[in-house]
Amino acid sequence: MESFKQLGVGESYIKALADLKIKKPSEIQQKAIPYLLQNKGDLIGQAPTGTGKTIAFGLPLLHSVSENKKGIQGLVLAPTRELCQQIAKQLFKLTKYGPKIFTEAIYGGEKIEIQIANLKRPTQIVVATPGRLLDLIDRGAIDLSEVKTLILDEADEMLSMGFKDELERVMDTIHRSSAKWLFSATIPLALQSLITRFMNPGLHRISVSKNVEINTKIEHQFFICEQSQKFDYVYEFLKSQGSAKGIVFCRTRADTEVVARKLMGKHISADALHGDLGQRDRDKVMRAFIKGRIKVLVATDISARGVDVEDVAFVIHYQLPEQIESYTHRSGRTARAGKRGISICFVDKYELKIINQIEKTLKVNFIKI
């Protein structure tokens, strides 16, 4: 395995990576970083969540930006507020010992006037959700004329959330000569049409295997029960965890509400996190969870994107994810910052085949309890 130094990463960034306890590049980083450092063209990186994509595009982006130019040189689009915050936070940490490069995260749910004021400061990189970015473009409050690099992170998720028109408008706004880097777990037809229309036909493609490196500090468990018994067993598990914090994953917004309400009825401090929540309510739930006033967060996959809370002791899969790769993202909410964690699936006998698929695809070893 090559080191970050061998990939061409600057010393100041290697030092920052060491602070983040990142010493060896992941597969996507090994494939993307040297190409993006040496080439100015378009790139598609197909990789599941949890493979280290942010650093894969973040390091080359930082290398390409000049701290002496005050205009926006890099634009990153992401599907959710939380992912925008996470990307901006990681870029900030990577510049700890390096050039003074300033990143601004812009998204809905915050006062647009404050974001407009912030953009008047020197800002080399903007990380944005498509909708709020268009609001700023329509107001003439953001200048994208100097953007040299446009990055679409989790592009398939942005399309599934209905951002196709917004993405097309943004890509029409950016200069045709700008490099476009697209990262996505899947390439659906709608995304392929976007690629054909806006990206160079001679673009470079990379992909990584689905056997994502799973955090070895996570213990993967499954428990077999009837569907009608599932809630009761989840409740018993939560009681056994005492005051520890955890996340319960459901497939739909409606299910998160039902499960959270039933848990609260059993005197478990829980709340739901899903896409129908207004930004103020969402922030309120997250603050309560971070501060420990809520013990259990009941969430959908999309709503939990970018949730980065260090002391999550366990993850419960109340319902298995629709895409096997999402298991990695869900499980990755626990065992953060070097701590240990549990990822437990409550399944009926018909769902055992999915457990087997996860084991084979992601190289996870499950323990039956």
mmCIF file of N, CA and C in Angstrom, residues 136-258:
data_model
loop_
_atom_site.group_PDB
_atom_site.id
_atom_site.type_symbol
_atom_site.label_atom_id
_atom_site.label_comp_id
_atom_site.label_asym_id
_atom_site.label_seq_id
_atom_site.Cartn_x
_atom_site.Cartn_y
_atom_site.Cartn_z
ATOM 1 N N LEU A 136 -28.903 31.762 -3.597
ATOM 2 C CA LEU A 136 -27.846 32.779 -3.573
ATOM 3 C C LEU A 136 -27.505 33.257 -4.980
ATOM 4 N N ILE A 137 -27.495 32.326 -5.943
ATOM 5 C CA ILE A 137 -27.233 32.706 -7.338
ATOM 6 C C ILE A 137 -28.322 33.648 -7.836
ATOM 7 N N ASP A 138 -29.595 33.304 -7.552
ATOM 8 C CA ASP A 138 -30.724 34.125 -8.007
ATOM 9 C C ASP A 138 -30.707 35.521 -7.391
ATOM 10 N N ARG A 139 -30.159 35.652 -6.200
ATOM 11 C CA ARG A 139 -30.052 36.956 -5.541
ATOM 12 C C ARG A 139 -28.801 37.720 -5.968
ATOM 13 N N GLY A 140 -27.966 37.086 -6.780
ATOM 14 C CA GLY A 140 -26.706 37.718 -7.166
ATOM 15 C C GLY A 140 -25.750 37.861 -6.001
ATOM 16 N N ALA A 141 -25.885 36.956 -5.026
ATOM 17 C CA ALA A 141 -25.119 37.074 -3.778
ATOM 18 C C ALA A 141 -23.873 36.201 -3.755
ATOM 19 N N ILE A 142 -23.619 35.468 -4.834
ATOM 20 C CA ILE A 142 -22.434 34.611 -4.866
ATOM 21 C C ILE A 142 -21.819 34.663 -6.261
ATOM 22 N N ASP A 143 -20.517 34.787 -6.324
ATOM 23 C CA ASP A 143 -19.793 34.879 -7.591
ATOM 24 C C ASP A 143 -19.045 33.565 -7.833
ATOM 25 N N LEU A 144 -19.480 32.829 -8.840
ATOM 26 C CA LEU A 144 -18.860 31.541 -9.148
ATOM 27 C C LEU A 144 -18.001 31.599 -10.412
ATOM 28 N N SER A 145 -17.675 32.809 -10.850
ATOM 29 C CA SER A 145 -16.951 32.964 -12.117
ATOM 30 C C SER A 145 -15.518 32.448 -12.057
ATOM 31 N N GLU A 146 -14.954 32.342 -10.844
ATOM 32 C CA GLU A 146 -13.565 31.881 -10.709
ATOM 33 C C GLU A 146 -13.456 30.413 -10.302
ATOM 34 N N VAL A 147 -14.590 29.709 -10.269
ATOM 35 C CA VAL A 147 -14.565 28.300 -9.860
ATOM 36 C C VAL A 147 -13.795 27.466 -10.888
ATOM 37 N N LYS A 148 -12.747 26.798 -10.418
ATOM 38 C CA LYS A 148 -11.928 25.935 -11.281
ATOM 39 C C LYS A 148 -12.309 24.463 -11.139
ATOM 40 N N THR A 149 -12.924 24.136 -9.991
ATOM 41 C CA THR A 149 -13.259 22.734 -9.719
ATOM 42 C C THR A 149 -14.656 22.634 -9.123
ATOM 43 N N LEU A 150 -15.511 21.827 -9.746
ATOM 44 C CA LEU A 150 -16.848 21.540 -9.226
ATOM 45 C C LEU A 150 -16.890 20.070 -8.824
ATOM 46 N N ILE A 151 -17.321 19.808 -7.595
ATOM 47 C CA ILE A 151 -17.389 18.438 -7.085
ATOM 48 C C ILE A 151 -18.827 18.112 -6.706
ATOM 49 N N LEU A 152 -19.329 17.007 -7.206
ATOM 50 C CA LEU A 152 -20.648 16.500 -6.812
ATOM 51 C C LEU A 152 -20.422 15.289 -5.919
ATOM 52 N N ASP A 153 -20.740 15.413 -4.637
ATOM 53 C CA ASP A 153 -20.569 14.301 -3.710
ATOM 54 C C ASP A 153 -21.919 13.637 -3.464
ATOM 55 N N GLU A 154 -21.924 12.312 -3.484
ATOM 56 C CA GLU A 154 -23.159 11.532 -3.345
ATOM 57 C C GLU A 154 -24.187 12.007 -4.377
ATOM 58 N N ALA A 155 -23.736 12.032 -5.624
ATOM 59 C CA ALA A 155 -24.564 12.546 -6.721
ATOM 60 C C ALA A 155 -25.864 11.773 -6.874
ATOM 61 N N ASP A 156 -25.826 10.454 -6.703
ATOM 62 C CA ASP A 156 -27.058 9.667 -6.840
ATOM 63 C C ASP A 156 -28.068 10.033 -5.762
ATOM 64 N N GLU A 157 -27.586 10.351 -4.561
ATOM 65 C CA GLU A 157 -28.486 10.763 -3.478
ATOM 66 C C GLU A 157 -29.142 12.099 -3.811
ATOM 67 N N MET A 158 -28.381 13.018 -4.404
ATOM 68 C CA MET A 158 -28.962 14.317 -4.770
ATOM 69 C C MET A 158 -30.079 14.136 -5.790
ATOM 70 N N LEU A 159 -29.878 13.218 -6.733
ATOM 71 C CA LEU A 159 -30.929 12.956 -7.721
ATOM 72 C C LEU A 159 -32.142 12.302 -7.074
ATOM 73 N N SER A 160 -31.911 11.353 -6.176
ATOM 74 C CA SER A 160 -33.030 10.659 -5.525
ATOM 75 C C SER A 160 -33.830 11.608 -4.640
ATOM 76 N N MET A 161 -33.207 12.700 -4.216
ATOM 77 C CA MET A 161 -33.905 13.700 -3.403
ATOM 78 C C MET A 161 -34.582 14.766 -4.270
ATOM 79 N N GLY A 162 -34.498 14.609 -5.600
ATOM 80 C CA GLY A 162 -35.213 15.511 -6.502
ATOM 81 C C GLY A 162 -34.452 16.753 -6.911
ATOM 82 N N PHE A 163 -33.122 16.701 -6.879
ATOM 83 C CA PHE A 163 -32.314 17.884 -7.180
ATOM 84 C C PHE A 163 -31.822 17.931 -8.629
ATOM 85 N N LYS A 164 -32.415 17.153 -9.531
ATOM 86 C CA LYS A 164 -31.900 17.095 -10.908
ATOM 87 C C LYS A 164 -31.898 18.467 -11.576
ATOM 88 N N ASP A 165 -33.016 19.187 -11.513
ATOM 89 C CA ASP A 165 -33.095 20.507 -12.152
ATOM 90 C C ASP A 165 -32.097 21.473 -11.533
ATOM 91 N N GLU A 166 -31.970 21.415 -10.200
ATOM 92 C CA GLU A 166 -31.037 22.314 -9.515
ATOM 93 C C GLU A 166 -29.593 22.023 -9.929
ATOM 94 N N LEU A 167 -29.254 20.740 -10.036
ATOM 95 C CA LEU A 167 -27.893 20.376 -10.447
ATOM 96 C C LEU A 167 -27.602 20.868 -11.862
ATOM 97 N N GLU A 168 -28.579 20.720 -12.743
ATOM 98 C CA GLU A 168 -28.392 21.179 -14.121
ATOM 99 C C GLU A 168 -28.181 22.688 -14.162
ATOM 100 N N ARG A 169 -28.948 23.421 -13.371
ATOM 101 C CA ARG A 169 -28.797 24.881 -13.351
ATOM 102 C C ARG A 169 -27.430 25.296 -12.822
ATOM 103 N N VAL A 170 -26.995 24.639 -11.758
ATOM 104 C CA VAL A 170 -25.677 24.967 -11.194
ATOM 105 C C VAL A 170 -24.580 24.649 -12.205
ATOM 106 N N MET A 171 -24.673 23.488 -12.844
ATOM 107 C CA MET A 171 -23.635 23.087 -13.793
ATOM 108 C C MET A 171 -23.631 23.979 -15.030
ATOM 109 N N ASP A 172 -24.790 24.529 -15.369
ATOM 110 C CA ASP A 172 -24.860 25.509 -16.458
ATOM 111 C C ASP A 172 -24.167 26.812 -16.069
ATOM 112 N N THR A 173 -24.191 27.128 -14.778
ATOM 113 C CA THR A 173 -23.610 28.378 -14.276
ATOM 114 C C THR A 173 -22.083 28.331 -14.268
ATOM 115 N N ILE A 174 -21.531 27.154 -13.966
ATOM 116 C CA ILE A 174 -20.082 26.999 -13.853
ATOM 117 C C ILE A 174 -19.434 26.998 -15.238
ATOM 118 N N HIS A 175 -18.277 27.620 -15.355
ATOM 119 C CA HIS A 175 -17.571 27.699 -16.638
ATOM 120 C C HIS A 175 -17.297 26.303 -17.187
ATOM 121 N N ARG A 176 -17.500 26.143 -18.494
ATOM 122 C CA ARG A 176 -17.361 24.823 -19.124
ATOM 123 C C ARG A 176 -15.957 24.237 -18.944
ATOM 124 N N SER A 177 -14.951 25.102 -18.813
ATOM 125 C CA SER A 177 -13.574 24.617 -18.699
ATOM 126 C C SER A 177 -13.230 24.131 -17.290
ATOM 127 N N SER A 178 -14.119 24.354 -16.325
ATOM 128 C CA SER A 178 -13.855 23.913 -14.954
ATOM 129 C C SER A 178 -13.802 22.389 -14.887
ATOM 130 N N ALA A 179 -12.917 21.876 -14.040
ATOM 131 C CA ALA A 179 -12.863 20.426 -13.815
ATOM 132 C C ALA A 179 -14.086 20.000 -13.018
ATOM 133 N N LYS A 180 -14.645 18.862 -13.385
ATOM 134 C CA LYS A 180 -15.836 18.352 -12.688
ATOM 135 C C LYS A 180 -15.538 16.952 -12.161
ATOM 136 N N TRP A 181 -15.635 16.816 -10.842
ATOM 137 C CA TRP A 181 -15.380 15.529 -10.187
ATOM 138 C C TRP A 181 -16.684 15.051 -9.579
ATOM 139 N N LEU A 182 -17.116 13.886 -9.979
ATOM 140 C CA LEU A 182 -18.398 13.354 -9.516
ATOM 141 C C LEU A 182 -18.155 12.061 -8.727
ATOM 142 N N PHE A 183 -18.684 12.024 -7.516
ATOM 143 C CA PHE A 183 -18.552 10.833 -6.669
ATOM 144 C C PHE A 183 -19.943 10.299 -6.341
ATOM 145 N N SER A 184 -20.122 9.003 -6.520
ATOM 146 C CA SER A 184 -21.450 8.423 -6.355
ATOM 147 C C SER A 184 -21.326 6.924 -6.096
ATOM 148 N N ALA A 185 -22.240 6.397 -5.283
ATOM 149 C CA ALA A 185 -22.237 4.951 -5.024
ATOM 150 C C ALA A 185 -22.759 4.187 -6.235
ATOM 151 N N THR A 186 -23.745 4.790 -6.931
ATOM 152 C CA THR A 186 -24.332 4.161 -8.116
ATOM 153 C C THR A 186 -24.407 5.188 -9.241
ATOM 154 N N ILE A 187 -24.564 4.708 -10.463
ATOM 155 C CA ILE A 187 -24.713 5.602 -11.622
ATOM 156 C C ILE A 187 -26.048 5.283 -12.295
ATOM 157 N N PRO A 188 -27.172 5.790 -11.768
ATOM 158 C CA PRO A 188 -28.472 5.547 -12.406
ATOM 159 C C PRO A 188 -28.571 6.282 -13.742
ATOM 160 N N LEU A 189 -29.597 5.960 -14.526
ATOM 161 C CA LEU A 189 -29.747 6.549 -15.858
ATOM 162 C C LEU A 189 -29.810 8.073 -15.817
ATOM 163 N N ALA A 190 -30.540 8.615 -14.835
ATOM 164 C CA ALA A 190 -30.670 10.075 -14.731
ATOM 165 C C ALA A 190 -29.310 10.727 -14.512
ATOM 166 N N LEU A 191 -28.453 10.056 -13.758
ATOM 167 C CA LEU A 191 -27.118 10.600 -13.506
ATOM 168 C C LEU A 191 -26.248 10.468 -14.752
ATOM 169 N N GLN A 192 -26.418 9.375 -15.473
ATOM 170 C CA GLN A 192 -25.650 9.183 -16.703
ATOM 171 C C GLN A 192 -25.967 10.278 -17.715
ATOM 172 N N SER A 193 -27.233 10.702 -17.778
ATOM 173 C CA SER A 193 -27.598 11.772 -18.717
ATOM 174 C C SER A 193 -26.941 13.091 -18.318
ATOM 175 N N LEU A 194 -26.803 13.316 -17.018
ATOM 176 C CA LEU A 194 -26.122 14.511 -16.510
ATOM 177 C C LEU A 194 -24.641 14.468 -16.892
ATOM 178 N N ILE A 195 -24.050 13.288 -16.751
ATOM 179 C CA ILE A 195 -22.638 13.094 -17.095
ATOM 180 C C ILE A 195 -22.418 13.365 -18.584
ATOM 181 N N THR A 196 -23.299 12.809 -19.424
ATOM 182 C CA THR A 196 -23.178 12.969 -20.875
ATOM 183 C C THR A 196 -23.288 14.435 -21.276
ATOM 184 N N ARG A 197 -24.184 15.156 -20.615
ATOM 185 C CA ARG A 197 -24.434 16.550 -20.990
ATOM 186 C C ARG A 197 -23.334 17.501 -20.518
ATOM 187 N N PHE A 198 -22.826 17.280 -19.315
ATOM 188 C CA PHE A 198 -21.959 18.294 -18.711
ATOM 189 C C PHE A 198 -20.485 17.911 -18.561
ATOM 190 N N MET A 199 -20.155 16.640 -18.712
ATOM 191 C CA MET A 199 -18.776 16.246 -18.452
ATOM 192 C C MET A 199 -18.043 15.857 -19.732
ATOM 193 N N ASN A 200 -16.739 15.979 -19.704
ATOM 194 C CA ASN A 200 -15.896 15.700 -20.863
ATOM 195 C C ASN A 200 -15.974 14.214 -21.239
ATOM 196 N N PRO A 201 -16.192 13.903 -22.518
ATOM 197 C CA PRO A 201 -16.275 12.490 -22.928
ATOM 198 C C PRO A 201 -15.003 11.700 -22.596
ATOM 199 N N GLY A 202 -13.878 12.393 -22.508
ATOM 200 C CA GLY A 202 -12.613 11.717 -22.194
ATOM 201 C C GLY A 202 -12.322 11.647 -20.711
ATOM 202 N N LEU A 203 -13.377 11.751 -19.903
ATOM 203 C CA LEU A 203 -13.188 11.756 -18.444
ATOM 204 C C LEU A 203 -12.551 10.460 -17.948
ATOM 205 N N HIS A 204 -11.976 10.555 -16.756
ATOM 206 C CA HIS A 204 -11.318 9.401 -16.127
ATOM 207 C C HIS A 204 -12.293 8.757 -15.148
ATOM 208 N N ARG A 205 -12.398 7.436 -15.193
ATOM 209 C CA ARG A 205 -13.303 6.720 -14.280
ATOM 210 C C ARG A 205 -12.502 5.839 -13.327
ATOM 211 N N ILE A 206 -12.892 5.876 -12.049
ATOM 212 C CA ILE A 206 -12.323 4.942 -11.082
ATOM 213 C C ILE A 206 -13.474 4.339 -10.276
ATOM 214 N N SER A 207 -13.262 3.158 -9.792
ATOM 215 C CA SER A 207 -14.270 2.541 -8.931
ATOM 216 C C SER A 207 -13.550 1.714 -7.884
ATOM 217 N N VAL A 208 -14.216 1.498 -6.773
ATOM 218 C CA VAL A 208 -13.624 0.675 -5.723
ATOM 219 C C VAL A 208 -14.553 -0.494 -5.444
ATOM 220 N N SER A 209 -13.970 -1.554 -4.954
ATOM 221 C CA SER A 209 -14.748 -2.753 -4.662
ATOM 222 C C SER A 209 -15.725 -2.487 -3.542
ATOM 223 N N LYS A 210 -16.786 -3.275 -3.514
ATOM 224 C CA LYS A 210 -17.818 -3.075 -2.501
ATOM 225 C C LYS A 210 -17.416 -3.618 -1.138
ATOM 226 N N ASN A 211 -16.326 -4.399 -1.094
ATOM 227 C CA ASN A 211 -15.922 -4.903 0.222
ATOM 228 C C ASN A 211 -15.187 -3.800 0.976
ATOM 229 N N VAL A 212 -16.002 -2.841 1.420
ATOM 230 C CA VAL A 212 -15.504 -1.657 2.110
ATOM 231 C C VAL A 212 -14.793 -2.067 3.397
ATOM 232 N N GLU A 213 -13.730 -1.312 3.715
ATOM 233 C CA GLU A 213 -13.023 -1.598 4.956
ATOM 234 C C GLU A 213 -13.931 -1.272 6.142
ATOM 235 N N ILE A 214 -14.388 -2.319 6.834
ATOM 236 C CA ILE A 214 -15.271 -2.124 7.975
ATOM 237 C C ILE A 214 -14.436 -1.856 9.222
ATOM 238 N N ASN A 215 -14.889 -0.933 10.024
ATOM 239 C CA ASN A 215 -14.221 -0.605 11.291
ATOM 240 C C ASN A 215 -14.142 -1.862 12.163
ATOM 241 N N THR A 216 -12.931 -2.281 12.491
ATOM 242 C CA THR A 216 -12.751 -3.519 13.257
ATOM 243 C C THR A 216 -13.177 -3.373 14.712
ATOM 244 N N LYS A 217 -13.431 -2.149 15.152
ATOM 245 C CA LYS A 217 -13.863 -1.942 16.539
ATOM 246 C C LYS A 217 -15.380 -2.095 16.698
ATOM 247 N N ILE A 218 -16.066 -2.380 15.582
ATOM 248 C CA ILE A 218 -17.514 -2.610 15.637
ATOM 249 C C ILE A 218 -17.780 -4.111 15.718
ATOM 250 N N GLU A 219 -18.594 -4.505 16.692
ATOM 251 C CA GLU A 219 -19.031 -5.905 16.775
ATOM 252 C C GLU A 219 -20.386 -6.014 16.086
ATOM 253 N N HIS A 220 -20.469 -6.867 15.079
ATOM 254 C CA HIS A 220 -21.687 -7.007 14.276
ATOM 255 C C HIS A 220 -22.503 -8.195 14.783
ATOM 256 N N GLN A 221 -23.750 -7.938 15.138
ATOM 257 C CA GLN A 221 -24.603 -8.968 15.725
ATOM 258 C C GLN A 221 -25.930 -9.048 14.970
ATOM 259 N N PHE A 222 -26.602 -10.206 15.068
ATOM 260 C CA PHE A 222 -27.985 -10.273 14.594
ATOM 261 C C PHE A 222 -28.794 -11.148 15.542
ATOM 262 N N PHE A 223 -30.079 -10.811 15.619
ATOM 263 C CA PHE A 223 -31.002 -11.518 16.514
ATOM 264 C C PHE A 223 -32.239 -11.876 15.705
ATOM 265 N N ILE A 224 -32.648 -13.144 15.746
ATOM 266 C CA ILE A 224 -33.796 -13.601 14.960
ATOM 267 C C ILE A 224 -35.064 -13.553 15.803
ATOM 268 N N CYS A 225 -36.096 -12.919 15.263
ATOM 269 C CA CYS A 225 -37.387 -12.854 15.955
ATOM 270 C C CYS A 225 -38.493 -12.662 14.923
ATOM 271 N N GLU A 226 -39.720 -12.873 15.335
ATOM 272 C CA GLU A 226 -40.860 -12.597 14.462
ATOM 273 C C GLU A 226 -41.023 -11.081 14.321
ATOM 274 N N GLN A 227 -41.567 -10.661 13.176
ATOM 275 C CA GLN A 227 -41.797 -9.222 12.978
ATOM 276 C C GLN A 227 -42.635 -8.631 14.108
ATOM 277 N N SER A 228 -43.635 -9.393 14.564
ATOM 278 C CA SER A 228 -44.536 -8.900 15.615
ATOM 279 C C SER A 228 -43.829 -8.732 16.959
ATOM 280 N N GLN A 229 -42.676 -9.389 17.122
ATOM 281 C CA GLN A 229 -41.935 -9.310 18.383
ATOM 282 C C GLN A 229 -40.791 -8.297 18.337
ATOM 283 N N LYS A 230 -40.537 -7.761 17.168
ATOM 284 C CA LYS A 230 -39.324 -6.963 16.972
ATOM 285 C C LYS A 230 -39.232 -5.783 17.936
ATOM 286 N N PHE A 231 -40.308 -5.015 18.051
ATOM 287 C CA PHE A 231 -40.244 -3.836 18.921
ATOM 288 C C PHE A 231 -39.920 -4.228 20.357
ATOM 289 N N ASP A 232 -40.562 -5.285 20.851
ATOM 290 C CA ASP A 232 -40.339 -5.699 22.244
ATOM 291 C C ASP A 232 -38.879 -6.076 22.490
ATOM 292 N N TYR A 233 -38.273 -6.775 21.539
ATOM 293 C CA TYR A 233 -36.869 -7.164 21.711
ATOM 294 C C TYR A 233 -35.939 -5.952 21.608
ATOM 295 N N VAL A 234 -36.266 -5.021 20.723
ATOM 296 C CA VAL A 234 -35.469 -3.785 20.629
ATOM 297 C C VAL A 234 -35.553 -3.009 21.941
ATOM 298 N N TYR A 235 -36.757 -2.935 22.482
ATOM 299 C CA TYR A 235 -36.958 -2.248 23.768
ATOM 300 C C TYR A 235 -36.123 -2.898 24.870
ATOM 301 N N GLU A 236 -36.120 -4.230 24.927
ATOM 302 C CA GLU A 236 -35.332 -4.938 25.946
ATOM 303 C C GLU A 236 -33.838 -4.666 25.763
ATOM 304 N N PHE A 237 -33.399 -4.628 24.511
ATOM 305 C CA PHE A 237 -31.986 -4.327 24.248
ATOM 306 C C PHE A 237 -31.647 -2.919 24.735
ATOM 307 N N LEU A 238 -32.514 -1.963 24.428
ATOM 308 C CA LEU A 238 -32.266 -0.579 24.848
ATOM 309 C C LEU A 238 -32.209 -0.466 26.364
ATOM 310 N N LYS A 239 -33.092 -1.171 27.045
ATOM 311 C CA LYS A 239 -33.063 -1.160 28.517
ATOM 312 C C LYS A 239 -31.734 -1.702 29.038
ATOM 313 N N SER A 240 -31.207 -2.722 28.359
ATOM 314 C CA SER A 240 -29.953 -3.343 28.806
ATOM 315 C C SER A 240 -28.748 -2.429 28.617
ATOM 316 N N GLN A 241 -28.908 -1.386 27.790
ATOM 317 C CA GLN A 241 -27.784 -0.498 27.493
ATOM 318 C C GLN A 241 -27.644 0.656 28.486
ATOM 319 N N GLY A 242 -28.563 0.727 29.439
ATOM 320 C CA GLY A 242 -28.468 1.772 30.462
ATOM 321 C C GLY A 242 -28.542 3.165 29.868
ATOM 322 N N SER A 243 -27.576 4.009 30.200
ATOM 323 C CA SER A 243 -27.603 5.409 29.751
ATOM 324 C C SER A 243 -26.844 5.624 28.442
ATOM 325 N N ALA A 244 -26.356 4.539 27.820
ATOM 326 C CA ALA A 244 -25.586 4.669 26.575
ATOM 327 C C ALA A 244 -26.460 5.206 25.442
ATOM 328 N N LYS A 245 -25.845 5.993 24.561
ATOM 329 C CA LYS A 245 -26.559 6.567 23.419
ATOM 330 C C LYS A 245 -26.498 5.640 22.208
ATOM 331 N N GLY A 246 -27.568 5.652 21.407
ATOM 332 C CA GLY A 246 -27.576 4.829 20.211
ATOM 333 C C GLY A 246 -28.510 5.368 19.144
ATOM 334 N N ILE A 247 -28.396 4.803 17.951
ATOM 335 C CA ILE A 247 -29.245 5.190 16.819
ATOM 336 C C ILE A 247 -30.000 3.959 16.330
ATOM 337 N N VAL A 248 -31.312 4.115 16.152
ATOM 338 C CA VAL A 248 -32.161 3.058 15.600
ATOM 339 C C VAL A 248 -32.506 3.447 14.163
ATOM 340 N N PHE A 249 -32.169 2.593 13.201
ATOM 341 C CA PHE A 249 -32.426 2.906 11.797
ATOM 342 C C PHE A 249 -33.693 2.224 11.293
ATOM 343 N N CYS A 250 -34.550 3.036 10.647
ATOM 344 C CA CYS A 250 -35.750 2.539 9.968
ATOM 345 C C CYS A 250 -35.674 2.945 8.500
ATOM 346 N N ARG A 251 -36.500 2.312 7.676
ATOM 347 C CA ARG A 251 -36.461 2.617 6.241
ATOM 348 C C ARG A 251 -37.246 3.871 5.871
ATOM 349 N N THR A 252 -38.355 4.115 6.571
ATOM 350 C CA THR A 252 -39.233 5.213 6.160
ATOM 351 C C THR A 252 -39.408 6.251 7.261
ATOM 352 N N ARG A 253 -39.805 7.437 6.835
ATOM 353 C CA ARG A 253 -40.062 8.525 7.786
ATOM 354 C C ARG A 253 -41.180 8.143 8.748
ATOM 355 N N ALA A 254 -42.230 7.517 8.195
ATOM 356 C CA ALA A 254 -43.373 7.128 9.034
ATOM 357 C C ALA A 254 -42.940 6.145 10.116
ATOM 358 N N ASP A 255 -42.082 5.195 9.749
ATOM 359 C CA ASP A 255 -41.629 4.202 10.728
ATOM 360 C C ASP A 255 -40.797 4.834 11.841
ATOM 361 N N THR A 256 -39.991 5.833 11.498
ATOM 362 C CA THR A 256 -39.203 6.495 12.557
ATOM 363 C C THR A 256 -40.130 7.136 13.580
ATOM 364 N N GLU A 257 -41.204 7.750 13.106
ATOM 365 C CA GLU A 257 -42.163 8.395 14.011
ATOM 366 C C GLU A 257 -42.842 7.358 14.904
ATOM 367 N N VAL A 258 -43.274 6.251 14.297
ATOM 368 C CA VAL A 258 -43.981 5.204 15.054
ATOM 369 C C VAL A 258 -43.074 4.608 16.122
#
